[in-house]
Amino acid sequence: MNSDPTQQPPVQQHPQQPYPNPPFPGQPQPPLARVPRKSFFARHKVLTVFLAILALVVVVSIASGLGGDEPAGTTGTVGTTGTGDAAPGEEPDGQAPAVPEETVPGIGTAVRDGKFEFTVTAVEPGVASVGDELLSVDAQGQFVLVHVTVTNVGDAAQMFDASSQKLFDAQGREHSADSTAGIYLGDANSFLNDINPGNSIQGIVVFDVPADAVPASVELHDSFMSGGISVALS
């Protein structure tokens, strides 16, 4: 072991680490690299699309409102002038002409529903009873007898049934046929009567209505499921 006091221990050498050169006093520091920042619209694409659509809607609405304005001195009614005169074929004050009501066929007019052609030939209101001296039935109010000619205009037999027919009075009330009362009429031909194609019958449909009822129309059907056709009785 060396005991020389004058001899210094060896100095351990360390590798030199590279450090950036610090700036000299007064020398400006190099600028830091800046990361480009995206614009507001690039960062909010959904909001941008929404705002663009909203702006388009506003522009279209404004343009439509400007295009719908009418010149001064005119009105919004088609066919009228600035002085209020009605155009040809119109009523005064811009009202449309009245549409004529549809004409309802009456007694003696042939009408059709399904396979049947009907012609109402007569109406007897105010009948108190029907039948004969041996068998008869009294009305609850009054019997209305509707005489009708029924012709089969189809290509197969069809049953004529009084229960499929309806009568309406002047108050708009609907009355069903009284098939039981019709049986007391020997020539009624209105109870489950089969009619072959091309054949006709003379039938009577009986209705029992209030004593003060005024018959207004009858609705005739070739079956209980058909649409029916109305015939005026007055």
PDB file of C-alpha atoms in Angstrom:
ATOM      1  CA  MET A   1       0.000   0.000   0.000  1.00  0.00           C
ATOM      2  CA  ASN A   2       1.399   3.427  -0.975  1.00  0.00           C
ATOM      3  CA  SER A   3       1.639   5.632   2.031  1.00  0.00           C
ATOM      4  CA  ASP A   4       3.104   8.656   0.322  1.00  0.00           C
ATOM      5  CA  PRO A   5       1.116  11.553   1.624  1.00  0.00           C
ATOM      6  CA  THR A   6       2.015  13.719  -1.298  1.00  0.00           C
ATOM      7  CA  GLN A   7       0.486  11.409  -3.844  1.00  0.00           C
ATOM      8  CA  GLN A   8      -3.176  12.329  -4.699  1.00  0.00           C
ATOM      9  CA  PRO A   9      -5.681   9.658  -5.350  1.00  0.00           C
ATOM     10  CA  PRO A  10      -6.576   9.243  -8.945  1.00  0.00           C
ATOM     11  CA  VAL A  11      -9.530  11.356 -10.110  1.00  0.00           C
ATOM     12  CA  GLN A  12     -12.377   9.341 -11.579  1.00  0.00           C
ATOM     13  CA  GLN A  13     -13.257  10.500 -15.042  1.00  0.00           C
ATOM     14  CA  HIS A  14     -16.972  10.647 -16.152  1.00  0.00           C
ATOM     15  CA  PRO A  15     -18.048  10.832 -19.737  1.00  0.00           C
ATOM     16  CA  GLN A  16     -19.103  14.318 -20.689  1.00  0.00           C
ATOM     17  CA  GLN A  17     -22.869  14.627 -21.234  1.00  0.00           C
ATOM     18  CA  PRO A  18     -23.972  16.763 -24.129  1.00  0.00           C
ATOM     19  CA  TYR A  19     -25.897  19.769 -22.960  1.00  0.00           C
ATOM     20  CA  PRO A  20     -27.392  22.365 -25.159  1.00  0.00           C
ATOM     21  CA  ASN A  21     -25.365  25.444 -25.308  1.00  0.00           C
ATOM     22  CA  PRO A  22     -26.980  27.984 -23.073  1.00  0.00           C
ATOM     23  CA  PRO A  23     -27.392  31.341 -24.682  1.00  0.00           C
ATOM     24  CA  PHE A  24     -24.884  33.950 -23.908  1.00  0.00           C
ATOM     25  CA  PRO A  25     -26.049  36.847 -21.825  1.00  0.00           C
ATOM     26  CA  GLY A  26     -28.162  39.148 -23.982  1.00  0.00           C
ATOM     27  CA  GLN A  27     -28.658  36.545 -26.700  1.00  0.00           C
ATOM     28  CA  PRO A  28     -32.412  35.826 -27.426  1.00  0.00           C
ATOM     29  CA  GLN A  29     -33.631  32.322 -26.961  1.00  0.00           C
ATOM     30  CA  PRO A  30     -34.597  30.428 -30.106  1.00  0.00           C
ATOM     31  CA  PRO A  31     -38.388  30.507 -30.737  1.00  0.00           C
ATOM     32  CA  LEU A  32     -40.323  27.421 -29.784  1.00  0.00           C
ATOM     33  CA  ALA A  33     -41.946  25.450 -32.584  1.00  0.00           C
ATOM     34  CA  ARG A  34     -45.723  26.240 -32.721  1.00  0.00           C
ATOM     35  CA  VAL A  35     -48.276  23.574 -33.548  1.00  0.00           C
ATOM     36  CA  PRO A  36     -50.835  24.995 -35.993  1.00  0.00           C
ATOM     37  CA  ARG A  37     -54.252  25.266 -34.348  1.00  0.00           C
ATOM     38  CA  LYS A  38     -57.377  24.198 -36.243  1.00  0.00           C
ATOM     39  CA  SER A  39     -60.071  26.772 -36.969  1.00  0.00           C
ATOM     40  CA  PHE A  40     -63.363  26.883 -35.063  1.00  0.00           C
ATOM     41  CA  PHE A  41     -65.332  25.393 -37.988  1.00  0.00           C
ATOM     42  CA  ALA A  42     -62.826  22.561 -38.440  1.00  0.00           C
ATOM     43  CA  ARG A  43     -63.077  21.659 -34.752  1.00  0.00           C
ATOM     44  CA  HIS A  44     -66.898  21.804 -34.732  1.00  0.00           C
ATOM     45  CA  LYS A  45     -67.973  20.154 -37.976  1.00  0.00           C
ATOM     46  CA  VAL A  46     -71.451  19.095 -36.784  1.00  0.00           C
ATOM     47  CA  LEU A  47     -72.243  22.562 -35.457  1.00  0.00           C
ATOM     48  CA  THR A  48     -70.992  24.098 -38.709  1.00  0.00           C
ATOM     49  CA  VAL A  49     -73.300  21.907 -40.806  1.00  0.00           C
ATOM     50  CA  PHE A  50     -76.252  22.754 -38.550  1.00  0.00           C
ATOM     51  CA  LEU A  51     -75.611  26.488 -38.802  1.00  0.00           C
ATOM     52  CA  ALA A  52     -75.324  26.222 -42.596  1.00  0.00           C
ATOM     53  CA  ILE A  53     -78.701  24.432 -42.846  1.00  0.00           C
ATOM     54  CA  LEU A  54     -80.316  26.967 -40.499  1.00  0.00           C
ATOM     55  CA  ALA A  55     -79.020  29.847 -42.580  1.00  0.00           C
ATOM     56  CA  LEU A  56     -80.377  28.204 -45.751  1.00  0.00           C
ATOM     57  CA  VAL A  57     -83.824  27.772 -44.187  1.00  0.00           C
ATOM     58  CA  VAL A  58     -83.910  31.413 -43.101  1.00  0.00           C
ATOM     59  CA  VAL A  59     -82.937  32.601 -46.581  1.00  0.00           C
ATOM     60  CA  VAL A  60     -85.605  30.427 -48.251  1.00  0.00           C
ATOM     61  CA  SER A  61     -88.274  31.632 -45.799  1.00  0.00           C
ATOM     62  CA  ILE A  62     -87.440  35.266 -46.432  1.00  0.00           C
ATOM     63  CA  ALA A  63     -87.474  34.729 -50.192  1.00  0.00           C
ATOM     64  CA  SER A  64     -90.858  32.966 -50.019  1.00  0.00           C
ATOM     65  CA  GLY A  65     -92.344  35.776 -47.950  1.00  0.00           C
ATOM     66  CA  LEU A  66     -91.169  38.395 -50.395  1.00  0.00           C
ATOM     67  CA  GLY A  67     -92.491  36.431 -53.359  1.00  0.00           C
ATOM     68  CA  GLY A  68     -95.960  35.973 -51.790  1.00  0.00           C
ATOM     69  CA  ASP A  69     -96.732  39.659 -51.366  1.00  0.00           C
ATOM     70  CA  GLU A  70     -99.600  40.937 -53.491  1.00  0.00           C
ATOM     71  CA  PRO A  71     -99.685  44.283 -55.195  1.00  0.00           C
ATOM     72  CA  ALA A  72    -101.493  47.042 -53.384  1.00  0.00           C
ATOM     73  CA  GLY A  73    -105.206  47.403 -54.150  1.00  0.00           C
ATOM     74  CA  THR A  74    -105.838  43.672 -54.736  1.00  0.00           C
ATOM     75  CA  THR A  75    -107.401  40.965 -52.594  1.00  0.00           C
ATOM     76  CA  GLY A  76    -106.557  37.315 -52.019  1.00  0.00           C
ATOM     77  CA  THR A  77    -109.817  36.018 -53.513  1.00  0.00           C
ATOM     78  CA  VAL A  78    -109.398  34.445 -56.924  1.00  0.00           C
ATOM     79  CA  GLY A  79    -111.680  35.851 -59.601  1.00  0.00           C
ATOM     80  CA  THR A  80    -112.430  39.208 -57.937  1.00  0.00           C
ATOM     81  CA  THR A  81    -111.271  42.670 -58.906  1.00  0.00           C
ATOM     82  CA  GLY A  82    -110.041  45.533 -56.802  1.00  0.00           C
ATOM     83  CA  THR A  83    -113.517  47.131 -56.895  1.00  0.00           C
ATOM     84  CA  GLY A  84    -115.199  44.059 -55.359  1.00  0.00           C
ATOM     85  CA  ASP A  85    -117.125  43.084 -58.506  1.00  0.00           C
ATOM     86  CA  ALA A  86    -117.770  39.342 -58.899  1.00  0.00           C
ATOM     87  CA  ALA A  87    -116.217  37.501 -61.819  1.00  0.00           C
ATOM     88  CA  PRO A  88    -118.527  35.802 -64.343  1.00  0.00           C
ATOM     89  CA  GLY A  89    -120.133  32.670 -62.918  1.00  0.00           C
ATOM     90  CA  GLU A  90    -119.580  33.728 -59.291  1.00  0.00           C
ATOM     91  CA  GLU A  91    -121.864  35.178 -56.672  1.00  0.00           C
ATOM     92  CA  PRO A  92    -121.153  38.689 -55.238  1.00  0.00           C
ATOM     93  CA  ASP A  93    -118.425  39.024 -52.588  1.00  0.00           C
ATOM     94  CA  GLY A  94    -116.398  36.213 -54.187  1.00  0.00           C
ATOM     95  CA  GLN A  95    -118.799  33.433 -53.169  1.00  0.00           C
ATOM     96  CA  ALA A  96    -118.900  30.359 -55.407  1.00  0.00           C
ATOM     97  CA  PRO A  97    -122.204  29.665 -57.162  1.00  0.00           C
ATOM     98  CA  ALA A  98    -124.508  27.265 -55.344  1.00  0.00           C
ATOM     99  CA  VAL A  99    -124.211  23.653 -56.455  1.00  0.00           C
ATOM    100  CA  PRO A 100    -127.620  22.199 -57.317  1.00  0.00           C
ATOM    101  CA  GLU A 101    -128.680  19.339 -55.089  1.00  0.00           C
ATOM    102  CA  GLU A 102    -128.717  15.866 -56.565  1.00  0.00           C
ATOM    103  CA  THR A 103    -132.178  14.957 -57.781  1.00  0.00           C
ATOM    104  CA  VAL A 104    -133.646  11.947 -55.963  1.00  0.00           C
ATOM    105  CA  PRO A 105    -135.754   9.707 -58.219  1.00  0.00           C
ATOM    106  CA  GLY A 106    -139.415   9.572 -57.345  1.00  0.00           C
ATOM    107  CA  ILE A 107    -142.521   7.455 -57.832  1.00  0.00           C
ATOM    108  CA  GLY A 108    -142.679   5.903 -61.287  1.00  0.00           C
ATOM    109  CA  THR A 109    -138.925   6.097 -61.918  1.00  0.00           C
ATOM    110  CA  ALA A 110    -137.007   2.841 -62.394  1.00  0.00           C
ATOM    111  CA  VAL A 111    -133.945   2.503 -60.187  1.00  0.00           C
ATOM    112  CA  ARG A 112    -131.463  -0.315 -59.651  1.00  0.00           C
ATOM    113  CA  ASP A 113    -129.652  -1.863 -56.733  1.00  0.00           C
ATOM    114  CA  GLY A 114    -127.609  -4.988 -57.325  1.00  0.00           C
ATOM    115  CA  LYS A 115    -129.560  -7.521 -59.378  1.00  0.00           C
ATOM    116  CA  PHE A 116    -132.934  -5.813 -58.929  1.00  0.00           C
ATOM    117  CA  GLU A 117    -134.640  -2.986 -60.770  1.00  0.00           C
ATOM    118  CA  PHE A 118    -137.291  -1.260 -58.655  1.00  0.00           C
ATOM    119  CA  THR A 119    -140.165   0.981 -59.672  1.00  0.00           C
ATOM    120  CA  VAL A 120    -142.310   2.428 -56.885  1.00  0.00           C
ATOM    121  CA  THR A 121    -145.825   2.666 -58.340  1.00  0.00           C
ATOM    122  CA  ALA A 122    -147.897   3.918 -55.363  1.00  0.00           C
ATOM    123  CA  VAL A 123    -147.822   4.761 -51.662  1.00  0.00           C
ATOM    124  CA  GLU A 124    -150.722   4.267 -49.218  1.00  0.00           C
ATOM    125  CA  PRO A 125    -150.218   5.986 -45.840  1.00  0.00           C
ATOM    126  CA  GLY A 126    -152.664   6.052 -42.920  1.00  0.00           C
ATOM    127  CA  VAL A 127    -153.812   2.413 -43.145  1.00  0.00           C
ATOM    128  CA  ALA A 128    -155.165   1.265 -39.755  1.00  0.00           C
ATOM    129  CA  SER A 129    -155.105  -2.497 -40.341  1.00  0.00           C
ATOM    130  CA  VAL A 130    -154.267  -5.061 -43.010  1.00  0.00           C
ATOM    131  CA  GLY A 131    -155.784  -8.466 -43.757  1.00  0.00           C
ATOM    132  CA  ASP A 132    -159.323  -9.681 -44.291  1.00  0.00           C
ATOM    133  CA  GLU A 133    -162.399 -10.363 -42.197  1.00  0.00           C
ATOM    134  CA  LEU A 134    -160.949 -13.555 -40.753  1.00  0.00           C
ATOM    135  CA  LEU A 135    -157.284 -12.675 -40.324  1.00  0.00           C
ATOM    136  CA  SER A 136    -156.047  -9.140 -39.842  1.00  0.00           C
ATOM    137  CA  VAL A 137    -153.594  -7.121 -37.799  1.00  0.00           C
ATOM    138  CA  ASP A 138    -153.856  -3.577 -36.483  1.00  0.00           C
ATOM    139  CA  ALA A 139    -151.053  -1.014 -36.761  1.00  0.00           C
ATOM    140  CA  GLN A 140    -149.315   0.308 -33.694  1.00  0.00           C
ATOM    141  CA  GLY A 141    -149.435   3.714 -35.330  1.00  0.00           C
ATOM    142  CA  GLN A 142    -150.311   3.629 -39.014  1.00  0.00           C
ATOM    143  CA  PHE A 143    -149.417   1.283 -41.833  1.00  0.00           C
ATOM    144  CA  VAL A 144    -147.713   2.711 -44.914  1.00  0.00           C
ATOM    145  CA  LEU A 145    -148.010   0.426 -47.938  1.00  0.00           C
ATOM    146  CA  VAL A 146    -145.358   0.904 -50.605  1.00  0.00           C
ATOM    147  CA  HIS A 147    -146.286  -0.724 -53.931  1.00  0.00           C
ATOM    148  CA  VAL A 148    -143.237  -1.641 -55.994  1.00  0.00           C
ATOM    149  CA  THR A 149    -142.445  -3.554 -59.169  1.00  0.00           C
ATOM    150  CA  VAL A 150    -139.318  -5.673 -58.788  1.00  0.00           C
ATOM    151  CA  THR A 151    -137.460  -7.063 -61.822  1.00  0.00           C
ATOM    152  CA  ASN A 152    -134.460  -9.374 -61.696  1.00  0.00           C
ATOM    153  CA  VAL A 153    -131.910  -7.885 -64.121  1.00  0.00           C
ATOM    154  CA  GLY A 154    -129.139 -10.292 -63.095  1.00  0.00           C
ATOM    155  CA  ASP A 155    -128.173 -13.699 -64.412  1.00  0.00           C
ATOM    156  CA  ALA A 156    -129.201 -15.785 -61.391  1.00  0.00           C
ATOM    157  CA  ALA A 157    -132.197 -16.078 -59.076  1.00  0.00           C
ATOM    158  CA  GLN A 158    -132.368 -13.447 -56.336  1.00  0.00           C
ATOM    159  CA  MET A 159    -134.594 -13.331 -53.257  1.00  0.00           C
ATOM    160  CA  PHE A 160    -136.762 -10.257 -52.641  1.00  0.00           C
ATOM    161  CA  ASP A 161    -137.309  -9.744 -48.922  1.00  0.00           C
ATOM    162  CA  ALA A 162    -139.304  -6.929 -47.331  1.00  0.00           C
ATOM    163  CA  SER A 163    -137.080  -6.969 -44.222  1.00  0.00           C
ATOM    164  CA  SER A 164    -134.196  -5.532 -46.295  1.00  0.00           C
ATOM    165  CA  GLN A 165    -136.176  -2.362 -47.134  1.00  0.00           C
ATOM    166  CA  LYS A 166    -136.250   0.889 -45.120  1.00  0.00           C
ATOM    167  CA  LEU A 167    -138.552   3.896 -44.924  1.00  0.00           C
ATOM    168  CA  PHE A 168    -137.585   7.406 -43.779  1.00  0.00           C
ATOM    169  CA  ASP A 169    -140.098   9.978 -42.572  1.00  0.00           C
ATOM    170  CA  ALA A 170    -139.955  13.764 -42.874  1.00  0.00           C
ATOM    171  CA  GLN A 171    -138.137  13.977 -39.520  1.00  0.00           C
ATOM    172  CA  GLY A 172    -135.319  11.768 -40.801  1.00  0.00           C
ATOM    173  CA  ARG A 173    -136.310   8.760 -38.682  1.00  0.00           C
ATOM    174  CA  GLU A 174    -135.611   5.307 -40.100  1.00  0.00           C
ATOM    175  CA  HIS A 175    -138.322   2.630 -40.032  1.00  0.00           C
ATOM    176  CA  SER A 176    -137.968  -1.068 -40.813  1.00  0.00           C
ATOM    177  CA  ALA A 177    -140.523  -3.091 -42.745  1.00  0.00           C
ATOM    178  CA  ASP A 178    -143.180  -5.087 -40.896  1.00  0.00           C
ATOM    179  CA  SER A 179    -142.807  -8.486 -42.555  1.00  0.00           C
ATOM    180  CA  THR A 180    -145.438 -10.042 -40.264  1.00  0.00           C
ATOM    181  CA  ALA A 181    -148.072  -7.532 -41.366  1.00  0.00           C
ATOM    182  CA  GLY A 182    -147.125  -8.202 -44.988  1.00  0.00           C
ATOM    183  CA  ILE A 183    -148.110 -11.848 -44.574  1.00  0.00           C
ATOM    184  CA  TYR A 184    -151.714 -10.770 -43.990  1.00  0.00           C
ATOM    185  CA  LEU A 185    -151.728  -9.313 -47.497  1.00  0.00           C
ATOM    186  CA  GLY A 186    -152.225 -12.256 -49.820  1.00  0.00           C
ATOM    187  CA  ASP A 187    -150.693 -10.458 -52.802  1.00  0.00           C
ATOM    188  CA  ALA A 188    -147.797  -8.742 -51.011  1.00  0.00           C
ATOM    189  CA  ASN A 189    -145.144 -10.989 -52.641  1.00  0.00           C
ATOM    190  CA  SER A 190    -142.565  -9.468 -50.331  1.00  0.00           C
ATOM    191  CA  PHE A 191    -141.709 -12.297 -47.949  1.00  0.00           C
ATOM    192  CA  LEU A 192    -138.675 -14.345 -49.082  1.00  0.00           C
ATOM    193  CA  ASN A 193    -139.809 -14.356 -52.709  1.00  0.00           C
ATOM    194  CA  ASP A 194    -137.299 -15.820 -55.207  1.00  0.00           C
ATOM    195  CA  ILE A 195    -137.277 -14.044 -58.582  1.00  0.00           C
ATOM    196  CA  ASN A 196    -135.587 -15.686 -61.548  1.00  0.00           C
ATOM    197  CA  PRO A 197    -133.553 -13.666 -64.086  1.00  0.00           C
ATOM    198  CA  GLY A 198    -135.791 -11.589 -66.350  1.00  0.00           C
ATOM    199  CA  ASN A 199    -138.925 -12.081 -64.172  1.00  0.00           C
ATOM    200  CA  SER A 200    -140.866  -9.384 -62.361  1.00  0.00           C
ATOM    201  CA  ILE A 201    -143.295  -9.295 -59.443  1.00  0.00           C
ATOM    202  CA  GLN A 202    -145.740  -6.749 -58.081  1.00  0.00           C
ATOM    203  CA  GLY A 203    -144.923  -6.453 -54.389  1.00  0.00           C
ATOM    204  CA  ILE A 204    -146.149  -4.505 -51.386  1.00  0.00           C
ATOM    205  CA  VAL A 205    -143.853  -3.569 -48.534  1.00  0.00           C
ATOM    206  CA  VAL A 206    -145.627  -2.696 -45.271  1.00  0.00           C
ATOM    207  CA  PHE A 207    -144.212  -0.274 -42.701  1.00  0.00           C
ATOM    208  CA  ASP A 208    -145.715   0.406 -39.260  1.00  0.00           C
ATOM    209  CA  VAL A 209    -144.853   4.030 -38.392  1.00  0.00           C
ATOM    210  CA  PRO A 210    -146.122   6.593 -35.859  1.00  0.00           C
ATOM    211  CA  ALA A 211    -149.548   8.079 -36.602  1.00  0.00           C
ATOM    212  CA  ASP A 212    -148.053  11.566 -37.108  1.00  0.00           C
ATOM    213  CA  ALA A 213    -145.156  10.407 -39.337  1.00  0.00           C
ATOM    214  CA  VAL A 214    -145.039  11.669 -42.925  1.00  0.00           C
ATOM    215  CA  PRO A 215    -143.346   9.236 -45.363  1.00  0.00           C
ATOM    216  CA  ALA A 216    -140.485  10.991 -47.156  1.00  0.00           C
ATOM    217  CA  SER A 217    -138.458   8.302 -48.938  1.00  0.00           C
ATOM    218  CA  VAL A 218    -137.920   4.584 -49.193  1.00  0.00           C
ATOM    219  CA  GLU A 219    -134.529   2.875 -49.460  1.00  0.00           C
ATOM    220  CA  LEU A 220    -134.687  -0.268 -51.603  1.00  0.00           C
ATOM    221  CA  HIS A 221    -132.161  -3.120 -51.453  1.00  0.00           C
ATOM    222  CA  ASP A 222    -131.661  -6.310 -53.429  1.00  0.00           C
ATOM    223  CA  SER A 223    -130.313  -7.843 -50.189  1.00  0.00           C
ATOM    224  CA  PHE A 224    -129.627  -6.762 -46.621  1.00  0.00           C
ATOM    225  CA  MET A 225    -125.930  -6.300 -47.490  1.00  0.00           C
ATOM    226  CA  SER A 226    -126.376  -4.070 -50.543  1.00  0.00           C
ATOM    227  CA  GLY A 227    -125.866  -0.318 -50.633  1.00  0.00           C
ATOM    228  CA  GLY A 228    -129.479   0.490 -51.475  1.00  0.00           C
ATOM    229  CA  ILE A 229    -131.130   3.171 -53.618  1.00  0.00           C
ATOM    230  CA  SER A 230    -133.431   5.952 -52.351  1.00  0.00           C
ATOM    231  CA  VAL A 231    -136.756   6.868 -53.935  1.00  0.00           C
ATOM    232  CA  ALA A 232    -138.687   9.984 -52.865  1.00  0.00           C
ATOM    233  CA  LEU A 233    -142.300   9.366 -51.825  1.00  0.00           C
ATOM    234  CA  SER A 234    -143.523  12.965 -51.937  1.00  0.00           C
TER     235      SER A 234
END
